[in-house]
Amino acid sequence: MRRQQAERTEAELKAAAVRVFGRLGYLNTKITDITAEAGRAAGSFYSHFGNKEALLEALLADVLAFGDASAGSAGHSDDFSSREAVRFHVASYWHASRRHRVVLDALRQAATVDAAVAARLQELTDPDLRHMAEHLVRAREGGLTLPGDPARLAEIFTTLMAEMAAQWQAAGMPDDEAIELLTSFYYAGIGG
């Protein structure tokens, strides 16, 4: 019973943080803003998170778990010689970024002002970057002539996706149009 209550409180604090980050931005949010939004005493926050950065890391872990679930779904393929495999990855990222936009924006804000947060963000996202690079290595092994090192291309893929998703989603670009345009761009870039 006590563990269930603790899990519920942690989930309420995370949800409250996302709402407050969405209104105020990560950098302007205070822990008391989060606890007030959650209807909890300020001290309850520290039973679950050491500081605001720890909360943000927990939110990132939730985003990464969502991405991992997507990678395990039907339709996932590591054969980037197939346009559909590239499209699957673009669409998965696009939809995840739409769903988790506030958290991704908060991560970007935190990383710009705190080198430790930036380093931890890099550490936590490295497995996803390596996963993408492995797909590109398989494409090269399958006969595609890549325009560069797979690890660097994976960095381009993820960085460009993050920036374009943030800009185009904010501008209201239709999902299907954005996904098709990005897929065509990546597919042509990978396959020359």
CSV table of C-alpha atoms in Angstrom, one decimal:
chain,number,residue,atom,x,y,z
A,1,MET,CA,0.0,0.0,0.0
A,2,ARG,CA,2.8,2.4,1.0
A,3,ARG,CA,4.7,1.6,-2.2
A,4,GLN,CA,1.6,2.2,-4.4
A,5,GLN,CA,1.1,5.6,-2.7
A,6,ALA,CA,4.7,6.5,-3.3
A,7,GLU,CA,4.5,5.5,-7.0
A,8,ARG,CA,1.3,7.5,-7.3
A,9,THR,CA,2.9,10.6,-5.7
A,10,GLU,CA,5.9,10.3,-8.0
A,11,ALA,CA,3.7,10.0,-11.1
A,12,GLU,CA,1.7,13.0,-9.9
A,13,LEU,CA,4.8,15.1,-9.4
A,14,LYS,CA,6.1,14.1,-12.9
A,15,ALA,CA,2.7,15.0,-14.5
A,16,ALA,CA,2.6,18.3,-12.6
A,17,ALA,CA,6.2,19.1,-13.7
A,18,VAL,CA,5.3,18.6,-17.3
A,19,ARG,CA,2.3,20.9,-17.0
A,20,VAL,CA,4.3,23.6,-15.2
A,21,PHE,CA,7.3,23.3,-17.6
A,22,GLY,CA,4.8,23.7,-20.4
A,23,ARG,CA,3.5,26.9,-18.9
A,24,LEU,CA,6.7,28.5,-17.4
A,25,GLY,CA,9.5,26.7,-19.1
A,26,TYR,CA,12.0,24.5,-17.3
A,27,LEU,CA,14.4,27.3,-16.3
A,28,ASN,CA,11.6,29.4,-14.7
A,29,THR,CA,10.0,26.6,-12.8
A,30,LYS,CA,10.7,26.2,-9.1
A,31,ILE,CA,10.2,23.0,-7.2
A,32,THR,CA,7.4,24.7,-5.2
A,33,ASP,CA,5.6,25.4,-8.5
A,34,ILE,CA,5.6,21.7,-9.2
A,35,THR,CA,4.5,20.6,-5.7
A,36,ALA,CA,1.7,23.3,-5.7
A,37,GLU,CA,0.5,22.0,-9.1
A,38,ALA,CA,0.5,18.5,-7.8
A,39,GLY,CA,-1.3,19.5,-4.6
A,40,ARG,CA,1.6,18.1,-2.5
A,41,ALA,CA,3.8,19.5,0.3
A,42,ALA,CA,7.1,20.8,-0.9
A,43,GLY,CA,8.9,18.2,1.2
A,44,SER,CA,7.3,15.4,-0.7
A,45,PHE,CA,9.3,16.3,-3.7
A,46,TYR,CA,12.5,15.3,-2.0
A,47,SER,CA,11.2,11.9,-1.1
A,48,HIS,CA,11.2,11.1,-4.8
A,49,PHE,CA,13.8,13.4,-6.4
A,50,GLY,CA,17.0,14.9,-5.2
A,51,ASN,CA,16.5,18.1,-7.2
A,52,LYS,CA,14.8,19.4,-10.3
A,53,GLU,CA,17.5,17.9,-12.5
A,54,ALA,CA,16.8,14.4,-11.1
A,55,LEU,CA,13.2,14.9,-11.9
A,56,LEU,CA,14.1,15.9,-15.4
A,57,GLU,CA,16.3,12.8,-15.7
A,58,ALA,CA,13.3,10.6,-14.6
A,59,LEU,CA,11.2,12.2,-17.2
A,60,LEU,CA,13.8,11.5,-19.8
A,61,ALA,CA,13.9,7.9,-18.7
A,62,ASP,CA,10.2,7.8,-19.4
A,63,VAL,CA,10.7,9.2,-22.9
A,64,LEU,CA,13.4,6.7,-23.7
A,65,ALA,CA,11.3,3.8,-22.5
A,66,PHE,CA,8.5,5.0,-24.8
A,67,GLY,CA,11.1,5.0,-27.7
A,68,ASP,CA,12.3,1.6,-26.7
A,69,ALA,CA,8.8,0.3,-26.9
A,70,SER,CA,8.4,1.7,-30.4
A,71,ALA,CA,11.6,0.0,-31.5
A,72,GLY,CA,10.2,-3.3,-30.4
A,73,SER,CA,6.9,-2.9,-32.3
A,74,ALA,CA,5.8,-4.4,-35.5
A,75,GLY,CA,7.2,-2.6,-38.5
A,76,HIS,CA,10.6,-1.9,-37.0
A,77,SER,CA,13.4,-2.9,-39.4
A,78,ASP,CA,17.1,-2.1,-39.4
A,79,ASP,CA,17.3,-2.4,-43.2
A,80,PHE,CA,17.8,1.2,-44.2
A,81,SER,CA,18.1,0.2,-47.8
A,82,SER,CA,14.3,0.1,-47.5
A,83,ARG,CA,12.5,3.5,-47.5
A,84,GLU,CA,9.8,2.0,-45.3
A,85,ALA,CA,12.4,1.2,-42.6
A,86,VAL,CA,13.6,4.8,-42.7
A,87,ARG,CA,10.1,6.1,-42.6
A,88,PHE,CA,9.3,3.9,-39.6
A,89,HIS,CA,12.1,5.5,-37.7
A,90,VAL,CA,11.2,9.1,-38.8
A,91,ALA,CA,7.6,8.6,-37.9
A,92,SER,CA,8.4,7.0,-34.6
A,93,TYR,CA,10.6,9.9,-33.6
A,94,TRP,CA,8.1,12.5,-34.9
A,95,HIS,CA,5.3,11.0,-32.9
A,96,ALA,CA,7.4,10.6,-29.8
A,97,SER,CA,8.6,14.2,-30.0
A,98,ARG,CA,5.1,15.4,-30.4
A,99,ARG,CA,3.9,13.4,-27.4
A,100,HIS,CA,6.9,14.5,-25.2
A,101,ARG,CA,7.6,18.0,-26.6
A,102,VAL,CA,7.5,19.7,-23.2
A,103,VAL,CA,10.1,17.3,-21.7
A,104,LEU,CA,12.3,17.6,-24.8
A,105,ASP,CA,12.2,21.4,-24.6
A,106,ALA,CA,13.0,21.2,-20.9
A,107,LEU,CA,16.0,19.0,-21.6
A,108,ARG,CA,17.3,21.4,-24.2
A,109,GLN,CA,16.8,24.3,-21.8
A,110,ALA,CA,18.6,22.6,-19.0
A,111,ALA,CA,21.5,21.4,-21.1
A,112,THR,CA,22.2,24.9,-22.4
A,113,VAL,CA,22.8,26.2,-18.9
A,114,ASP,CA,24.2,23.2,-17.0
A,115,ALA,CA,27.2,21.2,-18.4
A,116,ALA,CA,26.5,18.3,-16.0
A,117,VAL,CA,22.9,18.0,-17.3
A,118,ALA,CA,24.2,18.2,-20.9
A,119,ALA,CA,26.7,15.4,-20.1
A,120,ARG,CA,24.1,13.2,-18.4
A,121,LEU,CA,21.7,13.8,-21.3
A,122,GLN,CA,24.5,12.6,-23.7
A,123,GLU,CA,25.2,9.6,-21.6
A,124,LEU,CA,21.5,8.6,-21.4
A,125,THR,CA,20.9,9.0,-25.2
A,126,ASP,CA,24.1,7.4,-26.4
A,127,PRO,CA,22.5,3.9,-26.6
A,128,ASP,CA,19.9,5.3,-29.0
A,129,LEU,CA,22.6,7.0,-31.1
A,130,ARG,CA,24.5,3.7,-31.3
A,131,HIS,CA,21.3,1.9,-32.3
A,132,MET,CA,20.9,4.3,-35.2
A,133,ALA,CA,24.6,3.9,-36.2
A,134,GLU,CA,24.2,0.1,-36.2
A,135,HIS,CA,21.3,0.5,-38.6
A,136,LEU,CA,23.6,2.6,-40.9
A,137,VAL,CA,26.4,0.0,-40.6
A,138,ARG,CA,24.0,-2.7,-41.7
A,139,ALA,CA,22.9,-0.5,-44.6
A,140,ARG,CA,26.6,-0.1,-45.6
A,141,GLU,CA,27.1,-3.9,-45.3
A,142,GLY,CA,24.0,-4.4,-47.5
A,143,GLY,CA,25.7,-2.5,-50.3
A,144,LEU,CA,24.7,1.2,-49.8
A,145,THR,CA,27.5,3.7,-50.1
A,146,LEU,CA,27.0,6.0,-47.1
A,147,PRO,CA,28.2,9.6,-47.4
A,148,GLY,CA,30.2,9.3,-44.2
A,149,ASP,CA,30.9,7.5,-40.9
A,150,PRO,CA,27.8,5.8,-39.6
A,151,ALA,CA,28.3,7.3,-36.1
A,152,ARG,CA,28.5,10.8,-37.5
A,153,LEU,CA,25.5,10.2,-39.8
A,154,ALA,CA,23.5,8.9,-36.8
A,155,GLU,CA,24.3,12.2,-35.0
A,156,ILE,CA,23.1,14.2,-38.1
A,157,PHE,CA,19.9,12.0,-38.2
A,158,THR,CA,19.0,12.6,-34.6
A,159,THR,CA,20.1,16.2,-34.3
A,160,LEU,CA,18.2,17.2,-37.5
A,161,MET,CA,15.2,15.3,-36.5
A,162,ALA,CA,15.1,16.9,-33.1
A,163,GLU,CA,15.4,20.4,-34.5
A,164,MET,CA,13.0,19.9,-37.4
A,165,ALA,CA,10.4,18.3,-35.2
A,166,ALA,CA,10.5,21.1,-32.7
A,167,GLN,CA,10.3,23.8,-35.4
A,168,TRP,CA,7.7,22.2,-37.6
A,169,GLN,CA,5.5,21.0,-34.8
A,170,ALA,CA,5.5,24.5,-33.3
A,171,ALA,CA,4.5,25.9,-36.7
A,172,GLY,CA,1.7,23.4,-37.1
A,173,MET,CA,3.1,21.5,-40.1
A,174,PRO,CA,0.9,18.4,-40.8
A,175,ASP,CA,2.4,15.2,-39.5
A,176,ASP,CA,2.1,13.2,-42.7
A,177,GLU,CA,3.7,16.0,-44.7
A,178,ALA,CA,6.7,16.4,-42.3
A,179,ILE,CA,7.2,12.6,-42.0
A,180,GLU,CA,7.2,12.2,-45.8
A,181,LEU,CA,9.6,15.1,-46.4
A,182,LEU,CA,12.0,14.0,-43.7
A,183,THR,CA,11.9,10.4,-44.9
A,184,SER,CA,12.7,11.4,-48.5
A,185,PHE,CA,15.5,13.6,-47.3
A,186,TYR,CA,17.1,10.9,-45.1
A,187,TYR,CA,16.5,8.1,-47.5
A,188,ALA,CA,18.2,10.1,-50.3
A,189,GLY,CA,21.0,11.1,-48.0
A,190,ILE,CA,21.7,7.5,-46.8
A,191,GLY,CA,21.5,5.9,-50.2
A,192,GLY,CA,23.0,8.7,-52.3
